[in-house]
Short mmCIF file of C-alpha atoms and ligand atoms in Angstrom, two decimals:
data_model
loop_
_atom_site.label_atom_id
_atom_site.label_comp_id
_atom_site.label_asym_id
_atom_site.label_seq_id
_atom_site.Cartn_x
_atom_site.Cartn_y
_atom_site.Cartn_z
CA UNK O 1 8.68 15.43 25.06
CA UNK O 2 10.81 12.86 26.58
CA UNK O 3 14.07 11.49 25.31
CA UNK O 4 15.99 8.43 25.78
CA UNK O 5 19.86 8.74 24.86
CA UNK O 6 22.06 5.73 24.69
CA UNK O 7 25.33 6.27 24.63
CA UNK O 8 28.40 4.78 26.63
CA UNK O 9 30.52 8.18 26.22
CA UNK O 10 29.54 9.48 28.93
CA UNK O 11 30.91 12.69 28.09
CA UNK O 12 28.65 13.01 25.14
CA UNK O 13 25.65 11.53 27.03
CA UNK O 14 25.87 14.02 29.69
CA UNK O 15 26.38 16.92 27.35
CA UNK O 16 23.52 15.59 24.76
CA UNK O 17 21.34 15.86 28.00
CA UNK O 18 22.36 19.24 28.73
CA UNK O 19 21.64 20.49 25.62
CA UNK O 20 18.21 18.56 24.78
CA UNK O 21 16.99 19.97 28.50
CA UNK O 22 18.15 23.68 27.35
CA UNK O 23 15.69 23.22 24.44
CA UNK O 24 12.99 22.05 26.80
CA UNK O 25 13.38 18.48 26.44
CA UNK O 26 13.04 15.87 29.10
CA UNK O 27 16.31 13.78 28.91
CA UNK O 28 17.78 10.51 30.37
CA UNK O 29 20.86 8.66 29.33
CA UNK O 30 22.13 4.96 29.73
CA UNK O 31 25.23 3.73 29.00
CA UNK O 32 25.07 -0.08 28.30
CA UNK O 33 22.98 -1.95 25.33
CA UNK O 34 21.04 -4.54 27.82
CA UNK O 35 20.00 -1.65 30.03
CA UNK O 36 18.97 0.46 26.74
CA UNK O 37 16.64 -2.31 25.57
CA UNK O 38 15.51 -3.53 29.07
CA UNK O 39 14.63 0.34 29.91
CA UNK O 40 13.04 0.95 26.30
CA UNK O 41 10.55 -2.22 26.39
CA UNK O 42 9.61 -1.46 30.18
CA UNK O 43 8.78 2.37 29.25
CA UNK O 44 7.71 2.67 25.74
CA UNK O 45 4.98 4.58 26.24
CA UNK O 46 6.74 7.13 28.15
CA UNK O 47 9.78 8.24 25.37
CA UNK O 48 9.12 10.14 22.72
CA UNK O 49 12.25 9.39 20.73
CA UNK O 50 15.09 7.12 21.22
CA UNK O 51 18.99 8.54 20.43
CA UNK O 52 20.98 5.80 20.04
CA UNK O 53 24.52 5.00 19.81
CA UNK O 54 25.58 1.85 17.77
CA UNK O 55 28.66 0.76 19.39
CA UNK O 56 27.41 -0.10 22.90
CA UNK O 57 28.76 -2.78 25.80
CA UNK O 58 26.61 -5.44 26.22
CA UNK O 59 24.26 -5.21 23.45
CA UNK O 60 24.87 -3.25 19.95
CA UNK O 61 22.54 -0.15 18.94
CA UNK O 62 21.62 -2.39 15.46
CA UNK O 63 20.44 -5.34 18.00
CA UNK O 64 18.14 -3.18 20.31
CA UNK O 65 16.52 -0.94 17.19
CA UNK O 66 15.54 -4.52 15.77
CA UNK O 67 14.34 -6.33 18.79
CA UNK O 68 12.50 -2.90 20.05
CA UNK O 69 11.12 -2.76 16.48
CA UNK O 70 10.30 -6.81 16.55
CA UNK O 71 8.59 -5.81 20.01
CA UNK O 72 6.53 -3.63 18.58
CA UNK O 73 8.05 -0.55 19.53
CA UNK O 74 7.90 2.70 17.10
CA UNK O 75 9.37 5.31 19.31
CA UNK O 76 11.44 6.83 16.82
CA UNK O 77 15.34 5.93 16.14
CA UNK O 78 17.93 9.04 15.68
CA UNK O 79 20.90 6.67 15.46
CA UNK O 80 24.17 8.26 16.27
CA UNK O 81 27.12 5.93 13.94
CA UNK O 82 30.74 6.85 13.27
CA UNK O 83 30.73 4.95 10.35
CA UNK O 84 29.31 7.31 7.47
CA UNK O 85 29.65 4.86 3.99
CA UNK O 86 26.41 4.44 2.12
CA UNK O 87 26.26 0.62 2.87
CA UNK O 88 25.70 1.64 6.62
CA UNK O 89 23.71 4.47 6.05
CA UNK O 90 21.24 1.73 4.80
CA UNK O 91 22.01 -0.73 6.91
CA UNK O 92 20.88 1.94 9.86
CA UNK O 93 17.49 2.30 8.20
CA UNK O 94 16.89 -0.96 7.19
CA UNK O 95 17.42 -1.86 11.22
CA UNK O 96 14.38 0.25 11.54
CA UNK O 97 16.01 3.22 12.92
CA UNK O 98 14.48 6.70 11.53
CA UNK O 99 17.38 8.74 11.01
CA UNK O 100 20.98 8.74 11.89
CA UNK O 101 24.06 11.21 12.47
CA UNK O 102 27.65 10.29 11.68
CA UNK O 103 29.97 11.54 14.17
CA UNK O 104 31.40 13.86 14.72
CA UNK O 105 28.55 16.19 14.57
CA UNK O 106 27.05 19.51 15.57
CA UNK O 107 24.79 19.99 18.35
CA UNK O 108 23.04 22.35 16.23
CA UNK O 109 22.64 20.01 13.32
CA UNK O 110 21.42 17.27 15.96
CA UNK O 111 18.68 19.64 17.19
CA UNK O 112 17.59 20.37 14.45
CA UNK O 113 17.02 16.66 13.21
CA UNK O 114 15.49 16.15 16.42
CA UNK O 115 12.63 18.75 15.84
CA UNK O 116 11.77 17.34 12.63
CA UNK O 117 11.77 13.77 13.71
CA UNK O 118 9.39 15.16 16.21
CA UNK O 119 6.82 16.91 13.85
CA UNK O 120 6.77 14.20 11.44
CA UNK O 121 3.16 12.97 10.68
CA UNK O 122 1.51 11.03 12.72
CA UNK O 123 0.79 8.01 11.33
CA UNK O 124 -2.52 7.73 12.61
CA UNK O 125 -3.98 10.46 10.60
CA UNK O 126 -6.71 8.94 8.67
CA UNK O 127 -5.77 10.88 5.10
CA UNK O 128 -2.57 8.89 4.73
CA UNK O 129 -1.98 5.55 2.55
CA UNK O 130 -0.20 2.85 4.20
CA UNK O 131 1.15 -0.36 2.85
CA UNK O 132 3.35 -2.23 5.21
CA UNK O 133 5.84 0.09 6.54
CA UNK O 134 4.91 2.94 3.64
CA UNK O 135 2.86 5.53 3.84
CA UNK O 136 2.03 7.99 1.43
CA UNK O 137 0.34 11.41 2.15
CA UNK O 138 -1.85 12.91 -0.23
CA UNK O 139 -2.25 15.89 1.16
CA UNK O 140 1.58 17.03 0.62
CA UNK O 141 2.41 14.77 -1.65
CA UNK O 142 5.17 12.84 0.74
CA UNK O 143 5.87 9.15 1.09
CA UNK O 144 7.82 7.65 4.30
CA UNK O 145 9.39 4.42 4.97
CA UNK O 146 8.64 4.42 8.76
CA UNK O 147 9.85 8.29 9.00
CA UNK O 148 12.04 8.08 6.50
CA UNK O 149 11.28 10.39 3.57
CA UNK O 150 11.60 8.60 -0.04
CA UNK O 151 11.91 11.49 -2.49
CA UNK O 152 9.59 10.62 -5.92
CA UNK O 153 9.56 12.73 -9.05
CA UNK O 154 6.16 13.83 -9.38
CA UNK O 155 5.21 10.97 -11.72
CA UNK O 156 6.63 8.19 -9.69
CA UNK O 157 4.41 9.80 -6.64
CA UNK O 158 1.31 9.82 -8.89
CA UNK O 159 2.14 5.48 -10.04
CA UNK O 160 2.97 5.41 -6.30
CA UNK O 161 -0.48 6.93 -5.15
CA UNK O 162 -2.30 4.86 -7.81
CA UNK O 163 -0.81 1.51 -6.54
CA UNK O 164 -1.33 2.39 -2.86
CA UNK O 165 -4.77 2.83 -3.56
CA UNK O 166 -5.16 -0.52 -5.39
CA UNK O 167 -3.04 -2.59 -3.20
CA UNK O 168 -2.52 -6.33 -4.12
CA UNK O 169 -4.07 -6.20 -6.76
CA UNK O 170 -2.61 -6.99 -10.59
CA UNK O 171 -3.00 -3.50 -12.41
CA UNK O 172 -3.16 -3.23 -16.13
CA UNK O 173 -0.88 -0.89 -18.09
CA UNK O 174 -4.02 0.70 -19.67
CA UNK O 175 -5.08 0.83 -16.26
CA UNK O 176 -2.47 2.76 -15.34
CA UNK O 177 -2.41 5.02 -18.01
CA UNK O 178 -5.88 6.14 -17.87
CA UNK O 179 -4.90 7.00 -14.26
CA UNK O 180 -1.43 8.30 -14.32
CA UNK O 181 -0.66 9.43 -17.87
CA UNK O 182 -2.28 12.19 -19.57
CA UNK O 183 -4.12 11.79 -23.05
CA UNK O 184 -0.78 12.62 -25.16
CA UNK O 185 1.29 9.78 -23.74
CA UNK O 186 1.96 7.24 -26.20
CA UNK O 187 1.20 3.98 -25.01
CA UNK O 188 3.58 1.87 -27.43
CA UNK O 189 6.67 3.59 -25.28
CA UNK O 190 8.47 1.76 -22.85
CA UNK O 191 7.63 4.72 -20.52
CA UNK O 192 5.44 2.85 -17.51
CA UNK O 193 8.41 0.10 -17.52
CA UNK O 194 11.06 2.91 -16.60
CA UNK O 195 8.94 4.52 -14.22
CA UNK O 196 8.15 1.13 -12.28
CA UNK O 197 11.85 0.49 -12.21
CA UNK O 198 13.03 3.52 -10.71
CA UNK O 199 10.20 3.45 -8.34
CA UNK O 200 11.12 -0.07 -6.95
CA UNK O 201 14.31 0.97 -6.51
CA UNK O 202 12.94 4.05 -4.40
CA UNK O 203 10.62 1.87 -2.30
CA UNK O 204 12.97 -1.15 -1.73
CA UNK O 205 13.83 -0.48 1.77
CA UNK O 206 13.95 -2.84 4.67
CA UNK O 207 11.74 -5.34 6.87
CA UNK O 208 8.17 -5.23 5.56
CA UNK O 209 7.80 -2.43 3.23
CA UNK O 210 5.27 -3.34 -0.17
CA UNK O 211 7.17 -5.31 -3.46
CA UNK O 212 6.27 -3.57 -6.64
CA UNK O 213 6.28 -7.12 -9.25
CA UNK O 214 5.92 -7.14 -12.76
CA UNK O 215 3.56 -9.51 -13.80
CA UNK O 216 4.30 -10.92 -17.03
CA UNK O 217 2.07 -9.94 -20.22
CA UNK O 218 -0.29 -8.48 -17.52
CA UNK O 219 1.05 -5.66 -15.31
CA UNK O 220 1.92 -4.64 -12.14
CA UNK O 221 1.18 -5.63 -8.57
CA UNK O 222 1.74 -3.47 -5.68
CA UNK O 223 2.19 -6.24 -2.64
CA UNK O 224 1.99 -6.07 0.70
CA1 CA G 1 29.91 4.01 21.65
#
């Protein structure tokens, strides 16, 4: 496994390589934002993940995770921010980046993100839904926004599964009952409409991810 950090401390970079190599990683560093992107783009196929600082010279850590992303790059992101608020803790993963540390942080913590960034499901595994930049696994019962986990209450997952499976198309609320709700549900309750709200929330991520509408007087539409 080979790792790209970006980071123009060099004192960090150095000692983020000397600890990823301990752990039997392959590590390089570079220190300026037009470098990063230049050296990402030229060797995607060759870096396994990408740990990225966001205040760079040259070139900002939001810019390159968007242009690599535009490019067609989906090495993952593990973006390292010293900003920690909520608004850019979204604005992180809506940049396309995967995950994200605020600093300061722990080596140990950092490793540990870096191992499950690493074992996340391959996307190319042919039991898995995927709508845009979601995908939902049936098999554990986990949905991702690029590797991003979205955490669904088991009835959200189950509208979720039923919509990926009908994508683009307008769905019926008796439609959806029959497949989501069990015999005892009454169907006069404003029950679906709750569920499809919090779920939109849930899913409403960034570039290119599926729009849950509401179709007036008809139902729902999962778009892609
Ligand atoms: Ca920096």
């Amino acid at each position: 496994m080979r790792i790209l950090i970006v980071e123009d401390e060099i004192k960090l970079a150095k000692a983020l390589k000397k600890i990823l190599e301990k752990e039997g990683f392959a590590a390089d560093f570079v220190t300026d934002g037009e470098e990063a992107e230049k050296r990402i783009l030229l060797f995607r196929k060759e870096y396994d993940l990408i740990i990225l600082d966001l205040m760079l010279p040259k070139k900002s850590g939001f810019e390159i995770c968007q242009n690599i992303r535009n490019e067609g790059v989906y090495i993952p992101v593990l973006v390292l921010t010293a900003r920690g608020s909520i608004e850019d803790k979204i604005e992180v993963l809506d940049s396309g980046a995967d995950d994200y540390m605020v600093k300061p942080f722990s080596f140990e913590e950092l490793l540990a993100r870096v191992r499950a960034i690493l074992r996340r499901p391959d996307e190319a595994l042919p039991e898995k839904l995927k709508l845009g930049n979601l995908t939902l696994s049936p098999s554990t019962r986990q949905v991702f926004y690029n590797s991003h986990e979205i955490h669904l209450t088991l009835k959200e997952y189950s509208l979720l599964e039923y919509m990926m499976r009908h994508p683009n198309q307008v769905l019926n609320r008796e439609q959806i009952l029959d497949h989501v709700w069990d015999f005892n549900f009454d169907s006069f309750s404003n029950v679906i409409d709750v569920h499809i709200k919090n779920l939109r929330k849930k899913i409403r991520y960034g570039k290119n991810n599926p729009s849950l509408e509401t179709i007036r007087g008809v139902g729902y539409r999962l778009r892609e």
